[in-house]
XYZ file of C-alpha atoms in Angstrom:
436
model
C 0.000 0.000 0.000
C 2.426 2.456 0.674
C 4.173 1.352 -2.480
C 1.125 2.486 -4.354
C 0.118 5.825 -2.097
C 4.059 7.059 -2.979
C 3.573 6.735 -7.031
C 0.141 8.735 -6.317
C 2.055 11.430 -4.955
C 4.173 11.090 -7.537
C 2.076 11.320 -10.458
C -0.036 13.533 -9.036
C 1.358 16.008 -6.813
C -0.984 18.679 -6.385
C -3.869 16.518 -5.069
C -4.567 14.086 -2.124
C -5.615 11.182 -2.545
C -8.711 11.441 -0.338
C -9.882 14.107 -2.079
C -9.617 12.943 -5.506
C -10.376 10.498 -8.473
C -7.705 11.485 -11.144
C -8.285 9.167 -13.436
C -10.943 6.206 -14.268
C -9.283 3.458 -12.391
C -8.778 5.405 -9.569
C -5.830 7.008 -7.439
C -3.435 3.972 -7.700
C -4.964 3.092 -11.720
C -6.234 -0.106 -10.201
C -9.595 -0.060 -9.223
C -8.941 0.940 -5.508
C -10.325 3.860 -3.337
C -7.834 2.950 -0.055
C -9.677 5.394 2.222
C -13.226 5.904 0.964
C -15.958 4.625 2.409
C -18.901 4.514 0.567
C -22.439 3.255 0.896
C -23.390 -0.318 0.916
C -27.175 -0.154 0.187
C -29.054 2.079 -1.468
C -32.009 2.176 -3.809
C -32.902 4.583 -6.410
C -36.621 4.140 -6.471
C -37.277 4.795 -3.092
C -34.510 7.588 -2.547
C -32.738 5.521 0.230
C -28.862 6.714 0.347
C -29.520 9.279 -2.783
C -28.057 12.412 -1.284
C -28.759 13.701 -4.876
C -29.040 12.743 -8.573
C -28.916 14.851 -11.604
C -30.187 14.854 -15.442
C -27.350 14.412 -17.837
C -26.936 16.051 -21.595
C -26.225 13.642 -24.284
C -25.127 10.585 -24.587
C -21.740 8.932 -23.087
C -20.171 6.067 -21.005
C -17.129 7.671 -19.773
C -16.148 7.593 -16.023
C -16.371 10.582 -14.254
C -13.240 11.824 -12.257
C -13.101 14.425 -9.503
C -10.957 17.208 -8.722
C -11.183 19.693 -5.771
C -15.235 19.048 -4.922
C -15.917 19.111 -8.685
C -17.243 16.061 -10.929
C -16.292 16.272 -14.579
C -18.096 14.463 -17.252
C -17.936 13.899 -20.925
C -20.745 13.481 -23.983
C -22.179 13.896 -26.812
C -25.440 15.398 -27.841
C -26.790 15.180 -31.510
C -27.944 18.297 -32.892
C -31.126 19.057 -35.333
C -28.510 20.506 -37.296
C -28.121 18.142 -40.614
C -24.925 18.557 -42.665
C -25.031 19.648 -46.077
C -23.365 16.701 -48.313
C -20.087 18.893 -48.304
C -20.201 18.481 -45.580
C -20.204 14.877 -44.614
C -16.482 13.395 -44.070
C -15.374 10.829 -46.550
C -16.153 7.039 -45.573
C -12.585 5.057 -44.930
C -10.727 3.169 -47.411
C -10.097 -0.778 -47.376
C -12.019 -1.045 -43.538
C -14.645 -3.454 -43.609
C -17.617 -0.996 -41.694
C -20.721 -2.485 -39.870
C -21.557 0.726 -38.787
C -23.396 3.581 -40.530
C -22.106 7.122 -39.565
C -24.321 9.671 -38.820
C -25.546 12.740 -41.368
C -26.032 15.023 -38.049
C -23.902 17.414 -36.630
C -22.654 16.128 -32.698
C -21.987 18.595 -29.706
C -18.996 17.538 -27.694
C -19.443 18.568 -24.172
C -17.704 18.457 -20.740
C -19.536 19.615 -17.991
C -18.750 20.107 -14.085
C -20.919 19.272 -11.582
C -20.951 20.485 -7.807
C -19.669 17.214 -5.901
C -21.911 18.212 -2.823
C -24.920 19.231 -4.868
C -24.749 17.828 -8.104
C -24.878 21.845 -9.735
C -23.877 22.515 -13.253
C -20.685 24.573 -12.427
C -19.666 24.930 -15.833
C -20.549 23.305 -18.918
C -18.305 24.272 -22.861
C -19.046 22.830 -25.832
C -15.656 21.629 -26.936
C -16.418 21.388 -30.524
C -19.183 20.438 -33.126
C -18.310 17.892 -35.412
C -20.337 15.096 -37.730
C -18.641 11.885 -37.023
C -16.756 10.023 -40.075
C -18.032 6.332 -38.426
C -21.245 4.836 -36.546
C -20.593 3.285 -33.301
C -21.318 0.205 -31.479
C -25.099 0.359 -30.775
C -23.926 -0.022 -27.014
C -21.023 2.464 -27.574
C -21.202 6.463 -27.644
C -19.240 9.296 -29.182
C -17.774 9.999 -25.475
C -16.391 6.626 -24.022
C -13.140 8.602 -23.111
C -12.759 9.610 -19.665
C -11.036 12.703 -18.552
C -7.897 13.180 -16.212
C -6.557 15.911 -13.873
C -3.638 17.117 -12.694
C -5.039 18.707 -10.026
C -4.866 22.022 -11.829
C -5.820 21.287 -15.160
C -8.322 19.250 -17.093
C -7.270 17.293 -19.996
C -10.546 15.210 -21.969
C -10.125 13.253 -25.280
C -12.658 13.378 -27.920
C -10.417 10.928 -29.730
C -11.044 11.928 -33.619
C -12.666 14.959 -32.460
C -10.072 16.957 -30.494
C -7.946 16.490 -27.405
C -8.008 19.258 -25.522
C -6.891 21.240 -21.765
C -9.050 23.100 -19.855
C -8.188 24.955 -16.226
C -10.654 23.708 -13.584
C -12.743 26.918 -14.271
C -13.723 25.547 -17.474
C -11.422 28.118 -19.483
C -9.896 26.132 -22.680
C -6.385 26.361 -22.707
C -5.085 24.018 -25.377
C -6.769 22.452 -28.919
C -4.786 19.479 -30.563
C -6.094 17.610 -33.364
C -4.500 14.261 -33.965
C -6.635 13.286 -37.156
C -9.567 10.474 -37.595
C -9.640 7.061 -35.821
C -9.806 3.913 -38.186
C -11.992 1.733 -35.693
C -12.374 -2.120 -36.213
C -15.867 -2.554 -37.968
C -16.495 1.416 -36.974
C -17.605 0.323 -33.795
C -16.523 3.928 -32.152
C -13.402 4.941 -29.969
C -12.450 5.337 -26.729
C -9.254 7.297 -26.193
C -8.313 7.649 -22.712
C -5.495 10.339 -21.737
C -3.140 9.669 -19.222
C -1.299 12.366 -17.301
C 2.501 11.967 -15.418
C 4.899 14.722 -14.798
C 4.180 17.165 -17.795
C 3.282 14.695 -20.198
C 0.236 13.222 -21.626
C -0.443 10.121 -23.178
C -3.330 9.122 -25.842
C -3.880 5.576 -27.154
C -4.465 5.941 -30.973
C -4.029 2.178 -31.936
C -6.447 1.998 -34.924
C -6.758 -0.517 -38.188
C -4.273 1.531 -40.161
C -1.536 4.167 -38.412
C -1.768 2.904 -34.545
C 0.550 5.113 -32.676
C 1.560 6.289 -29.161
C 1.148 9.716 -28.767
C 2.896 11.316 -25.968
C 2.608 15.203 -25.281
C 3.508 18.035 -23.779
C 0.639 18.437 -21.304
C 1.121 22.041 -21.107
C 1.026 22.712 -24.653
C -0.542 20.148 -26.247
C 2.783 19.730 -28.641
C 3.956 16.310 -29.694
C 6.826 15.208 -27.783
C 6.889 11.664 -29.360
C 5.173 9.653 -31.477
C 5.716 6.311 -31.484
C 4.608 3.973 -34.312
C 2.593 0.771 -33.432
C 2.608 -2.513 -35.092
C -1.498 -2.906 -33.970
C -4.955 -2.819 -34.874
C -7.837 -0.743 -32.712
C -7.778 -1.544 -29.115
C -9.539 0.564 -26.373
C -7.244 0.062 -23.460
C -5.495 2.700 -21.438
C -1.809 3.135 -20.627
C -0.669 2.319 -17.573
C 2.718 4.644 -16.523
C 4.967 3.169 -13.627
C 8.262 3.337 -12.242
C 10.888 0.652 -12.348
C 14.253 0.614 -12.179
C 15.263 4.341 -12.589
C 12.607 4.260 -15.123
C 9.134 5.640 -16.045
C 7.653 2.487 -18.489
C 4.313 3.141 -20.486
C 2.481 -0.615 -20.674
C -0.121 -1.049 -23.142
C -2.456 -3.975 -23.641
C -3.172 -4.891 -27.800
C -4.072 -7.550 -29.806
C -0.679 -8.349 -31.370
C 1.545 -7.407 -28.268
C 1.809 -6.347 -24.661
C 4.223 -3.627 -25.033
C 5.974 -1.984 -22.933
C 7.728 1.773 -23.878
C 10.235 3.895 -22.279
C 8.475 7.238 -21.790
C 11.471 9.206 -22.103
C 11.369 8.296 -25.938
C 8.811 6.036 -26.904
C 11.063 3.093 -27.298
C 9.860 -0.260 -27.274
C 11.500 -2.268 -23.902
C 10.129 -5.444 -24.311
C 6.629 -6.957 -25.758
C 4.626 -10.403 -24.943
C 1.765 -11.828 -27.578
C -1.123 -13.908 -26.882
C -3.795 -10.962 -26.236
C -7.182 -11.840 -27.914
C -9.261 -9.746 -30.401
C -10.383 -5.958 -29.580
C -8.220 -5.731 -26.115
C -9.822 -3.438 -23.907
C -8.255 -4.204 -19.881
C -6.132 -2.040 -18.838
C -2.993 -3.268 -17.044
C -2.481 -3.941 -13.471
C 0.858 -3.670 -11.459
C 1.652 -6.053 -9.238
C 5.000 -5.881 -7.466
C 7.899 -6.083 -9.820
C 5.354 -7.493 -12.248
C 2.318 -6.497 -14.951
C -0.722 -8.491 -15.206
C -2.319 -8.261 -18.565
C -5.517 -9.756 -19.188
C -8.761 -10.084 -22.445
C -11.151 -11.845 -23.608
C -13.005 -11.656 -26.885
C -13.053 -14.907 -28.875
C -11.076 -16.514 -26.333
C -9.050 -16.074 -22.738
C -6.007 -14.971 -21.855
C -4.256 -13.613 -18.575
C -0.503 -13.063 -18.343
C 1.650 -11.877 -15.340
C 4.760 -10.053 -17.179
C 8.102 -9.368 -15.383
C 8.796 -5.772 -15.682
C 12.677 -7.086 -15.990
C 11.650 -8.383 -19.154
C 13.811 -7.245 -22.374
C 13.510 -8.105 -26.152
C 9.898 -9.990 -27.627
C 8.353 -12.388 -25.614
C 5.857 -14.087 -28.221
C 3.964 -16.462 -26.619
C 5.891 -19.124 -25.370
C 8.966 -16.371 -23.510
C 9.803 -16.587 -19.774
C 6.750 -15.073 -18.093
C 5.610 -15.608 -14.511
C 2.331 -17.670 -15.139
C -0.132 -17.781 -17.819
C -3.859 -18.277 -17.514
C -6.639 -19.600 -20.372
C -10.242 -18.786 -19.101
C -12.601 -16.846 -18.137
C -11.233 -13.306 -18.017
C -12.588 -10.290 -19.017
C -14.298 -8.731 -22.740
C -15.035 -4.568 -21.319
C -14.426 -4.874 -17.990
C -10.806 -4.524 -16.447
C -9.725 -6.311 -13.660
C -9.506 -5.222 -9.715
C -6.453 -5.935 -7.282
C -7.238 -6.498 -3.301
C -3.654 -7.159 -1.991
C -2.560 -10.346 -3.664
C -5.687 -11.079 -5.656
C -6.826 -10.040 -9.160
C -10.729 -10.361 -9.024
C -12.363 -10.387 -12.807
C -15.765 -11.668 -14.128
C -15.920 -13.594 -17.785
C -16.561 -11.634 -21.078
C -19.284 -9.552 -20.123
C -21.225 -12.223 -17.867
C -21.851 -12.544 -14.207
C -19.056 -15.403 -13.647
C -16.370 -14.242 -11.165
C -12.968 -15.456 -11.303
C -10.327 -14.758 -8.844
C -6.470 -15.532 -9.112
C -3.761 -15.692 -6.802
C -1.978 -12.855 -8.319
C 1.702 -13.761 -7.583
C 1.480 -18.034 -8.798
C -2.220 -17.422 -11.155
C -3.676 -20.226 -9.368
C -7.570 -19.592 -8.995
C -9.028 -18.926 -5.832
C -12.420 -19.984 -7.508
C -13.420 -20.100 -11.280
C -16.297 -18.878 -12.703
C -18.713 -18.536 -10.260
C -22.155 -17.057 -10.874
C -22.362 -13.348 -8.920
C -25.987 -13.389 -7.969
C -28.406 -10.739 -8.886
C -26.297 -9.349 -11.563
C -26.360 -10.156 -15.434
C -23.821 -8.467 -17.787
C -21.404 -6.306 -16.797
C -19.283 -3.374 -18.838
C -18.265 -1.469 -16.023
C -15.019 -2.349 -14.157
C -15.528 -3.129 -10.524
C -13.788 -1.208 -7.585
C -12.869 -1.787 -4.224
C -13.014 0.035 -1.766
C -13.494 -0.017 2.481
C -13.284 -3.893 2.497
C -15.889 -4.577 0.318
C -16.101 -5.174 -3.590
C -18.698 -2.871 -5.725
C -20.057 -4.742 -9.086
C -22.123 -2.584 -11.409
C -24.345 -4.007 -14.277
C -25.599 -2.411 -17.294
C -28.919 -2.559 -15.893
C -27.887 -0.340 -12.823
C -27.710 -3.321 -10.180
C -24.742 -2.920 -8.025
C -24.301 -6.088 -6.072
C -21.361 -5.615 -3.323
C -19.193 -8.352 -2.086
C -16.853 -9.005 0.681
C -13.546 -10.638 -0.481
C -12.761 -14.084 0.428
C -12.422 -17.515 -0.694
C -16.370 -17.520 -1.742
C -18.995 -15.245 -2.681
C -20.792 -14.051 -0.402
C -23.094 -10.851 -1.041
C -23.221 -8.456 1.088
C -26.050 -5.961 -0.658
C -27.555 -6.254 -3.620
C -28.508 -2.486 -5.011
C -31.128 -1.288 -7.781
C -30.252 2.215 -9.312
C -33.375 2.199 -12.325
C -30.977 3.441 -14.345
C -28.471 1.857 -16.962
C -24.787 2.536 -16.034
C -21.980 1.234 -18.268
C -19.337 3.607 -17.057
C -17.595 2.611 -13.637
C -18.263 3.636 -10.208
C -16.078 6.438 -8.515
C -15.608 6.098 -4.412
C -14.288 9.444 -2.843
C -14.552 9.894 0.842
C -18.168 8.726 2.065
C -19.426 8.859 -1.418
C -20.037 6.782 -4.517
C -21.044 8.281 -8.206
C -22.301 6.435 -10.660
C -23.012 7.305 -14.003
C -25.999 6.228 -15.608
C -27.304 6.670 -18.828
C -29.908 9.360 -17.583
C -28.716 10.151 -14.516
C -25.455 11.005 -12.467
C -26.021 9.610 -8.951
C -23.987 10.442 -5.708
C -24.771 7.871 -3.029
C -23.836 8.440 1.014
C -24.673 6.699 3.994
C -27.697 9.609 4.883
C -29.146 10.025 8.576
């Protein structure tokens, strides 16, 4: 724990870490809240542990994060406003497309909200655009969530714009990267992640995949580094090892793991399925890697690693079922806790040998999940896309502590800060407290 309090403090220097959720998987980019202590019941239809909810514009399934007592948010809202056929971009070339793009112009907002009251603070359209591919019909044109450095915002349209606002809502920086390729058009979700200046943006697509890695004051390139992959929708994880700072990203082809001084590739692993989405866990002086569309794979990767891997290198364990499509994984000390492709079957591995604790056991009350889960105050927090949050308590077994209805469809993942949990629901953004 203190391991993982000291690279908070680190990366983000201007915060603490009870007072804020930086970036969608939390303080420590896990899944962990170490000192909140939210609610374990609530219910949204009869108000019991609401403190407040609030209407949300557009459309998105990106995970809030929160920054001195505000809540940002992402979306997008289509307008009435039809584009003229000039105006409609050009379909891409030689990418199979099971999506139909829009002829509508879409409003790409980010909005704060009051953490204690839920009050539009601020709310700037960052810009208007009509998108060049469909999505997913489960997907959105905001599946990005935003990060903070504790002074300034920086949110990821993806195709649309990246761009840096103070906490005011004041734009400070526009960069345009160009338009995302996505496998079968089924939509983007580009992530930023902030350390020490820099900021880095997944743009793995079906032709051009890069790293990006900028200056986060300017929004300059500092490197681009060219990627040997096809469209994933994972997120960088940035750690520390050895003197240096790594950047690990899951993909389809490889693992990889870059030097964020230059982009360099350190060392790679293959054996990831189709469309990887998890992000990557730390574990000691090891990465855990894990996906699981059109088959199952889990790796635990030593950071010591050099050269390519493939799929038969020195690695510390391999495992072959049940691990996650959407959803990434959660750590609780020595455990990785995950549930199978998008179903209700939990899986938990000893996360230094990969020996399962159990194997895909049924979590009751809960159907398909696309939210990651989080821990936090001793207790494990699954959301479904329906809006039932069904709460465990770690152990050898499942056993169910609460199960929760919201009456609301929530696809993004729940935030823990202090007494509080936020969810995100399709209609709705919720806080939920232990109330009097």
């Amino acid at each position: 724990m203190y391991y993982l309090l000291s690279l908070f403090l680190l990366f983000f220097p201007y915060v603490t870490e009870e007072s804020v959720w930086p970036h969608w998987r939390g303080p420590n980019a896990n899944g962990t809240a170490p000192t909140a202590q939210p609610p374990i019941q609530w219910d949204g239809s009869t108000g019991k542990n609401i403190k407040w909810k609030v209407p949300l514009r557009g459309r998105g399934s990106a995970t809030p994060i929160i920054c001195q007592n505000q809540i940002f948010i992402v979306s997008a809202e289509k307008t009435d406003r039809l584009a003229k056929p000039e105006e409609l971009p050009k379909p891409p070339e030689g990418i199979q497309q099971m999506t139909t793009p829009p002829k509508h112009f879409y409003r790409f907002l980010v909005t704060s909200y009051d953490q204690a009251t839920g009050k539009v603070l601020w709310q700037k359209t960052a810009t208007e655009a009509v998108p060049h591919e469909g999505h997913h019909e489960t997907h959105s044109y905001a599946a990005g969530s935003p990060t903070t450095d504790g002074k300034k915002l920086y949110v990821s349209f993806g195709s649309f714009g990246i761009f840096c606002y103070d906490l005011q809502g004041n734009q400070l920086w526009e960069r345009q990267l160009g338009k995302l390729i996505t496998r079968r058009g089924w939509g983007e979700a580009v992530t930023p992640v902030y350390h020490q200046g820099k900021l880095l943006i997944n743009w793995d697509q079906e032709k051009g995949a890069a790293l990006f890695c900028l200056d986060a004051e300017t929004g300059k390139t500092l490197w681009k580094a060219d990627r040997d992959e096809v469209t994933t929708w994972t997120t960088p994880l940035v750690t520390e090892y050895q003197g240096k700072t790594l950047v690990i990203m899951n993909g389809t082809k490889r693992i990889r793991c870059h030097d964020l001084a230059d982009g360099k590739v350190l060392w790679s692993c293959a054996g990831m399925t189709t469309n990887a989405i998890p992000s990557v866990l730390r574990f000691g002086d090891a990465i855990i890697s894990m996906s699981g569309y059109q088959g199952s794979h889990a790796v635990s990767i030593p950071l010591s690693s050099t050269g390519d891997l493939g799929t038969d290198g020195k690695v510390n364990w391999r495992y072959h079922t049940g691990t996650p499509y959407v959803p990434s994984p959660v750590q609780v000390e020595d455990r990785i806790y995950f549930t199978s492709a998008n179903g209700n079957l939990l899986t938990i591995l000893d996360a230094t040998t990969g020996k399962p604790i159990i194997e895909k056991q049924r979590i009751p009350g809960a159907r398909q999940f696309y939210a990651s889960p989080l821990y936090a105050d001793g207790r494990l927090y699954f959301t479904d896309r329906d809006g039932v949050t069904v709460v465990l308590q770690p152990g050898n077994e499942i056993k169910v502590m609460a199960t929760n209805k919201l009456g609301d469809a929530v696809d993004a993942s729940p935030v823990a800060v202090g007494k509080q949990l936020f969810l995100r629901g399709e209609q709705f953004l919720w806080c939920l407290e232990m109330l009097k």
